[in-house]
XYZ file of C-alpha atoms in Angstrom:
205
model
C 0.000 0.000 0.000
C 1.410 3.347 -0.982
C 1.840 6.084 1.568
C -0.781 8.856 1.532
C 0.135 11.976 -0.363
C 1.584 14.673 1.873
C -0.601 17.680 2.560
C 0.138 20.074 -0.322
C -0.373 23.025 2.010
C 0.822 22.177 5.525
C 0.616 25.809 6.607
C -3.105 25.864 5.844
C -3.655 22.631 7.751
C -2.051 24.080 10.873
C -3.659 27.513 10.597
C -6.114 28.414 13.363
C -9.803 28.382 12.406
C -11.115 31.671 11.091
C -13.907 33.518 12.853
C -17.081 33.625 10.756
C -19.854 36.118 11.503
C -23.284 35.935 9.836
C -25.766 38.815 9.989
C -29.216 38.749 8.426
C -32.354 40.844 8.010
C -31.098 44.304 8.969
C -34.120 45.875 7.236
C -33.085 49.500 7.503
C -32.481 49.517 11.260
C -29.105 51.228 11.381
C -29.138 51.822 15.143
C -29.591 48.102 15.805
C -26.935 47.212 13.220
C -24.468 49.644 14.778
C -25.140 48.236 18.258
C -24.716 44.678 16.980
C -21.412 45.540 15.314
C -20.138 47.188 18.496
C -21.108 44.110 20.516
C -19.334 41.815 18.060
C -16.199 43.932 18.173
C -16.267 43.946 21.978
C -16.917 40.230 22.429
C -14.636 38.723 19.760
C -10.868 38.821 20.402
C -9.381 41.769 18.503
C -7.068 39.702 16.303
C -9.897 37.345 15.352
C -12.287 40.198 14.618
C -9.754 41.989 12.414
C -9.497 38.945 10.137
C -13.068 37.636 10.365
C -15.169 36.483 7.447
C -18.373 38.513 7.751
C -21.332 37.318 5.699
C -24.384 39.545 5.428
C -27.348 37.376 4.505
C -29.529 39.943 2.778
C -32.626 42.080 3.334
C -30.807 45.307 4.143
C -33.596 47.665 3.079
C -37.274 48.440 3.807
C -39.339 48.511 7.035
C -36.778 50.417 9.137
C -36.055 54.160 8.718
C -32.378 54.178 7.753
C -31.703 52.048 4.682
C -29.361 54.663 3.267
C -27.250 54.693 6.433
C -27.201 50.892 6.497
C -25.857 50.689 2.950
C -23.366 53.490 3.578
C -22.115 51.520 6.595
C -21.649 48.416 4.466
C -19.773 50.417 1.841
C -17.408 51.738 4.520
C -16.431 48.318 5.889
C -13.668 47.331 3.412
C -11.642 50.456 4.179
C -12.463 50.488 7.904
C -11.659 46.772 8.338
C -9.256 45.874 5.506
C -8.256 42.564 7.102
C -11.807 41.236 7.072
C -13.558 39.549 4.175
C -17.074 40.842 3.554
C -19.718 38.950 1.601
C -23.013 40.669 0.787
C -25.819 38.390 -0.355
C -29.067 39.730 -1.781
C -32.394 38.968 -0.164
C -35.738 39.351 -1.887
C -36.054 42.955 -0.667
C -32.620 43.857 -2.032
C -33.379 42.143 -5.337
C -36.576 44.171 -5.687
C -34.781 47.419 -4.765
C -32.104 46.620 -7.353
C -34.773 45.879 -9.950
C -36.363 49.284 -9.413
C -33.078 51.160 -9.909
C -32.215 49.187 -13.034
C -29.528 46.911 -11.598
C -31.539 43.854 -12.695
C -32.465 43.460 -16.384
C -36.188 43.716 -16.886
C -36.671 42.248 -20.331
C -34.963 38.866 -20.045
C -37.222 36.115 -21.332
C -35.891 33.734 -18.683
C -37.509 35.924 -16.013
C -40.876 36.378 -17.657
C -42.126 32.809 -17.399
C -42.080 33.032 -13.608
C -43.966 36.331 -13.593
C -47.275 34.674 -14.476
C -47.613 33.517 -10.872
C -47.976 37.152 -9.774
C -50.177 38.555 -12.552
C -53.395 38.281 -10.549
C -51.928 40.515 -7.816
C -51.152 43.530 -9.995
C -54.259 45.506 -9.068
C -54.393 44.677 -5.349
C -50.663 45.325 -4.909
C -50.842 48.521 -6.964
C -47.751 47.805 -9.027
C -45.626 50.763 -10.063
C -46.684 52.272 -13.398
C -44.501 55.363 -13.405
C -41.599 56.336 -15.615
C -39.744 53.350 -17.069
C -42.108 50.677 -15.786
C -42.458 49.037 -19.219
C -38.884 47.725 -19.110
C -38.688 47.124 -15.377
C -38.356 43.728 -13.730
C -41.612 42.692 -12.089
C -40.164 42.720 -8.575
C -39.140 46.353 -8.991
C -42.720 47.240 -9.885
C -44.043 45.357 -6.859
C -41.452 47.006 -4.607
C -42.338 50.557 -5.635
C -46.062 49.923 -5.927
C -48.760 51.288 -3.632
C -50.635 48.423 -2.048
C -54.347 48.946 -1.510
C -54.590 47.008 1.740
C -53.508 48.915 4.835
C -52.929 45.997 7.170
C -50.850 42.844 6.779
C -53.019 40.174 8.352
C -50.211 37.600 8.355
C -47.695 39.759 10.230
C -50.161 41.827 12.199
C -48.588 45.098 11.045
C -49.532 47.977 8.772
C -48.061 48.015 5.281
C -45.494 50.727 4.629
C -46.224 51.767 1.061
C -45.888 48.502 -0.831
C -46.036 44.750 -0.387
C -42.312 45.052 0.466
C -42.797 47.888 3.010
C -40.495 49.998 0.839
C -41.713 53.496 1.752
C -39.040 53.975 4.471
C -36.329 53.174 1.920
C -37.517 55.906 -0.433
C -37.808 58.309 2.488
C -34.260 57.550 3.632
C -33.127 58.931 0.260
C -35.306 62.007 0.677
C -38.046 61.218 -1.850
C -41.673 60.033 -1.586
C -42.511 56.373 -1.915
C -42.783 55.254 -5.537
C -40.916 58.289 -6.866
C -39.221 57.826 -10.245
C -36.900 60.665 -9.241
C -35.308 58.695 -6.418
C -31.798 59.494 -7.694
C -32.385 63.191 -7.024
C -32.170 62.466 -3.310
C -28.449 61.686 -3.583
C -26.670 64.670 -5.162
C -23.204 63.813 -3.857
C -22.670 60.590 -5.759
C -23.842 58.343 -2.924
C -26.598 57.018 -5.154
C -24.145 55.646 -7.681
C -22.283 53.876 -4.880
C -25.494 52.449 -3.470
C -26.592 51.215 -6.905
C -23.210 49.549 -7.343
C -23.658 47.893 -3.946
C -26.996 46.507 -5.139
C -25.390 45.161 -8.319
C -22.626 43.470 -6.326
C -25.138 41.896 -3.953
C -27.156 40.492 -6.834
C -24.076 39.119 -8.606
C -22.862 37.440 -5.398
C -26.216 35.782 -4.693
Protein backbone atom coordinates (compact mmCIF):
# COMPACT_ATOMS: atom_id res chain seq x y z
CA UNK A 1 0.00 0.00 0.00
CA UNK A 2 1.41 3.35 -0.98
CA UNK A 3 1.84 6.08 1.57
CA UNK A 4 -0.78 8.86 1.53
CA UNK A 5 0.13 11.98 -0.36
CA UNK A 6 1.58 14.67 1.87
CA UNK A 7 -0.60 17.68 2.56
CA UNK A 8 0.14 20.07 -0.32
CA UNK A 9 -0.37 23.03 2.01
CA UNK A 10 0.82 22.18 5.52
CA UNK A 11 0.62 25.81 6.61
CA UNK A 12 -3.10 25.86 5.84
CA UNK A 13 -3.66 22.63 7.75
CA UNK A 14 -2.05 24.08 10.87
CA UNK A 15 -3.66 27.51 10.60
CA UNK A 16 -6.11 28.41 13.36
CA UNK A 17 -9.80 28.38 12.41
CA UNK A 18 -11.11 31.67 11.09
CA UNK A 19 -13.91 33.52 12.85
CA UNK A 20 -17.08 33.62 10.76
CA UNK A 21 -19.85 36.12 11.50
CA UNK A 22 -23.28 35.94 9.84
CA UNK A 23 -25.77 38.82 9.99
CA UNK A 24 -29.22 38.75 8.43
CA UNK A 25 -32.35 40.84 8.01
CA UNK A 26 -31.10 44.30 8.97
CA UNK A 27 -34.12 45.88 7.24
CA UNK A 28 -33.08 49.50 7.50
CA UNK A 29 -32.48 49.52 11.26
CA UNK A 30 -29.11 51.23 11.38
CA UNK A 31 -29.14 51.82 15.14
CA UNK A 32 -29.59 48.10 15.80
CA UNK A 33 -26.93 47.21 13.22
CA UNK A 34 -24.47 49.64 14.78
CA UNK A 35 -25.14 48.24 18.26
CA UNK A 36 -24.72 44.68 16.98
CA UNK A 37 -21.41 45.54 15.31
CA UNK A 38 -20.14 47.19 18.50
CA UNK A 39 -21.11 44.11 20.52
CA UNK A 40 -19.33 41.81 18.06
CA UNK A 41 -16.20 43.93 18.17
CA UNK A 42 -16.27 43.95 21.98
CA UNK A 43 -16.92 40.23 22.43
CA UNK A 44 -14.64 38.72 19.76
CA UNK A 45 -10.87 38.82 20.40
CA UNK A 46 -9.38 41.77 18.50
CA UNK A 47 -7.07 39.70 16.30
CA UNK A 48 -9.90 37.35 15.35
CA UNK A 49 -12.29 40.20 14.62
CA UNK A 50 -9.75 41.99 12.41
CA UNK A 51 -9.50 38.94 10.14
CA UNK A 52 -13.07 37.64 10.36
CA UNK A 53 -15.17 36.48 7.45
CA UNK A 54 -18.37 38.51 7.75
CA UNK A 55 -21.33 37.32 5.70
CA UNK A 56 -24.38 39.54 5.43
CA UNK A 57 -27.35 37.38 4.50
CA UNK A 58 -29.53 39.94 2.78
CA UNK A 59 -32.63 42.08 3.33
CA UNK A 60 -30.81 45.31 4.14
CA UNK A 61 -33.60 47.67 3.08
CA UNK A 62 -37.27 48.44 3.81
CA UNK A 63 -39.34 48.51 7.04
CA UNK A 64 -36.78 50.42 9.14
CA UNK A 65 -36.05 54.16 8.72
CA UNK A 66 -32.38 54.18 7.75
CA UNK A 67 -31.70 52.05 4.68
CA UNK A 68 -29.36 54.66 3.27
CA UNK A 69 -27.25 54.69 6.43
CA UNK A 70 -27.20 50.89 6.50
CA UNK A 71 -25.86 50.69 2.95
CA UNK A 72 -23.37 53.49 3.58
CA UNK A 73 -22.12 51.52 6.60
CA UNK A 74 -21.65 48.42 4.47
CA UNK A 75 -19.77 50.42 1.84
CA UNK A 76 -17.41 51.74 4.52
CA UNK A 77 -16.43 48.32 5.89
CA UNK A 78 -13.67 47.33 3.41
CA UNK A 79 -11.64 50.46 4.18
CA UNK A 80 -12.46 50.49 7.90
CA UNK A 81 -11.66 46.77 8.34
CA UNK A 82 -9.26 45.87 5.51
CA UNK A 83 -8.26 42.56 7.10
CA UNK A 84 -11.81 41.24 7.07
CA UNK A 85 -13.56 39.55 4.18
CA UNK A 86 -17.07 40.84 3.55
CA UNK A 87 -19.72 38.95 1.60
CA UNK A 88 -23.01 40.67 0.79
CA UNK A 89 -25.82 38.39 -0.36
CA UNK A 90 -29.07 39.73 -1.78
CA UNK A 91 -32.39 38.97 -0.16
CA UNK A 92 -35.74 39.35 -1.89
CA UNK A 93 -36.05 42.95 -0.67
CA UNK A 94 -32.62 43.86 -2.03
CA UNK A 95 -33.38 42.14 -5.34
CA UNK A 96 -36.58 44.17 -5.69
CA UNK A 97 -34.78 47.42 -4.76
CA UNK A 98 -32.10 46.62 -7.35
CA UNK A 99 -34.77 45.88 -9.95
CA UNK A 100 -36.36 49.28 -9.41
CA UNK A 101 -33.08 51.16 -9.91
CA UNK A 102 -32.21 49.19 -13.03
CA UNK A 103 -29.53 46.91 -11.60
CA UNK A 104 -31.54 43.85 -12.69
CA UNK A 105 -32.47 43.46 -16.38
CA UNK A 106 -36.19 43.72 -16.89
CA UNK A 107 -36.67 42.25 -20.33
CA UNK A 108 -34.96 38.87 -20.05
CA UNK A 109 -37.22 36.11 -21.33
CA UNK A 110 -35.89 33.73 -18.68
CA UNK A 111 -37.51 35.92 -16.01
CA UNK A 112 -40.88 36.38 -17.66
CA UNK A 113 -42.13 32.81 -17.40
CA UNK A 114 -42.08 33.03 -13.61
CA UNK A 115 -43.97 36.33 -13.59
CA UNK A 116 -47.28 34.67 -14.48
CA UNK A 117 -47.61 33.52 -10.87
CA UNK A 118 -47.98 37.15 -9.77
CA UNK A 119 -50.18 38.55 -12.55
CA UNK A 120 -53.40 38.28 -10.55
CA UNK A 121 -51.93 40.52 -7.82
CA UNK A 122 -51.15 43.53 -9.99
CA UNK A 123 -54.26 45.51 -9.07
CA UNK A 124 -54.39 44.68 -5.35
CA UNK A 125 -50.66 45.32 -4.91
CA UNK A 126 -50.84 48.52 -6.96
CA UNK A 127 -47.75 47.81 -9.03
CA UNK A 128 -45.63 50.76 -10.06
CA UNK A 129 -46.68 52.27 -13.40
CA UNK A 130 -44.50 55.36 -13.40
CA UNK A 131 -41.60 56.34 -15.62
CA UNK A 132 -39.74 53.35 -17.07
CA UNK A 133 -42.11 50.68 -15.79
CA UNK A 134 -42.46 49.04 -19.22
CA UNK A 135 -38.88 47.72 -19.11
CA UNK A 136 -38.69 47.12 -15.38
CA UNK A 137 -38.36 43.73 -13.73
CA UNK A 138 -41.61 42.69 -12.09
CA UNK A 139 -40.16 42.72 -8.58
CA UNK A 140 -39.14 46.35 -8.99
CA UNK A 141 -42.72 47.24 -9.89
CA UNK A 142 -44.04 45.36 -6.86
CA UNK A 143 -41.45 47.01 -4.61
CA UNK A 144 -42.34 50.56 -5.64
CA UNK A 145 -46.06 49.92 -5.93
CA UNK A 146 -48.76 51.29 -3.63
CA UNK A 147 -50.64 48.42 -2.05
CA UNK A 148 -54.35 48.95 -1.51
CA UNK A 149 -54.59 47.01 1.74
CA UNK A 150 -53.51 48.92 4.83
CA UNK A 151 -52.93 46.00 7.17
CA UNK A 152 -50.85 42.84 6.78
CA UNK A 153 -53.02 40.17 8.35
CA UNK A 154 -50.21 37.60 8.36
CA UNK A 155 -47.70 39.76 10.23
CA UNK A 156 -50.16 41.83 12.20
CA UNK A 157 -48.59 45.10 11.05
CA UNK A 158 -49.53 47.98 8.77
CA UNK A 159 -48.06 48.01 5.28
CA UNK A 160 -45.49 50.73 4.63
CA UNK A 161 -46.22 51.77 1.06
CA UNK A 162 -45.89 48.50 -0.83
CA UNK A 163 -46.04 44.75 -0.39
CA UNK A 164 -42.31 45.05 0.47
CA UNK A 165 -42.80 47.89 3.01
CA UNK A 166 -40.50 50.00 0.84
CA UNK A 167 -41.71 53.50 1.75
CA UNK A 168 -39.04 53.97 4.47
CA UNK A 169 -36.33 53.17 1.92
CA UNK A 170 -37.52 55.91 -0.43
CA UNK A 171 -37.81 58.31 2.49
CA UNK A 172 -34.26 57.55 3.63
CA UNK A 173 -33.13 58.93 0.26
CA UNK A 174 -35.31 62.01 0.68
CA UNK A 175 -38.05 61.22 -1.85
CA UNK A 176 -41.67 60.03 -1.59
CA UNK A 177 -42.51 56.37 -1.91
CA UNK A 178 -42.78 55.25 -5.54
CA UNK A 179 -40.92 58.29 -6.87
CA UNK A 180 -39.22 57.83 -10.24
CA UNK A 181 -36.90 60.67 -9.24
CA UNK A 182 -35.31 58.70 -6.42
CA UNK A 183 -31.80 59.49 -7.69
CA UNK A 184 -32.38 63.19 -7.02
CA UNK A 185 -32.17 62.47 -3.31
CA UNK A 186 -28.45 61.69 -3.58
CA UNK A 187 -26.67 64.67 -5.16
CA UNK A 188 -23.20 63.81 -3.86
CA UNK A 189 -22.67 60.59 -5.76
CA UNK A 190 -23.84 58.34 -2.92
CA UNK A 191 -26.60 57.02 -5.15
CA UNK A 192 -24.14 55.65 -7.68
CA UNK A 193 -22.28 53.88 -4.88
CA UNK A 194 -25.49 52.45 -3.47
CA UNK A 195 -26.59 51.21 -6.90
CA UNK A 196 -23.21 49.55 -7.34
CA UNK A 197 -23.66 47.89 -3.95
CA UNK A 198 -27.00 46.51 -5.14
CA UNK A 199 -25.39 45.16 -8.32
CA UNK A 200 -22.63 43.47 -6.33
CA UNK A 201 -25.14 41.90 -3.95
CA UNK A 202 -27.16 40.49 -6.83
CA UNK A 203 -24.08 39.12 -8.61
CA UNK A 204 -22.86 37.44 -5.40
CA UNK A 205 -26.22 35.78 -4.69
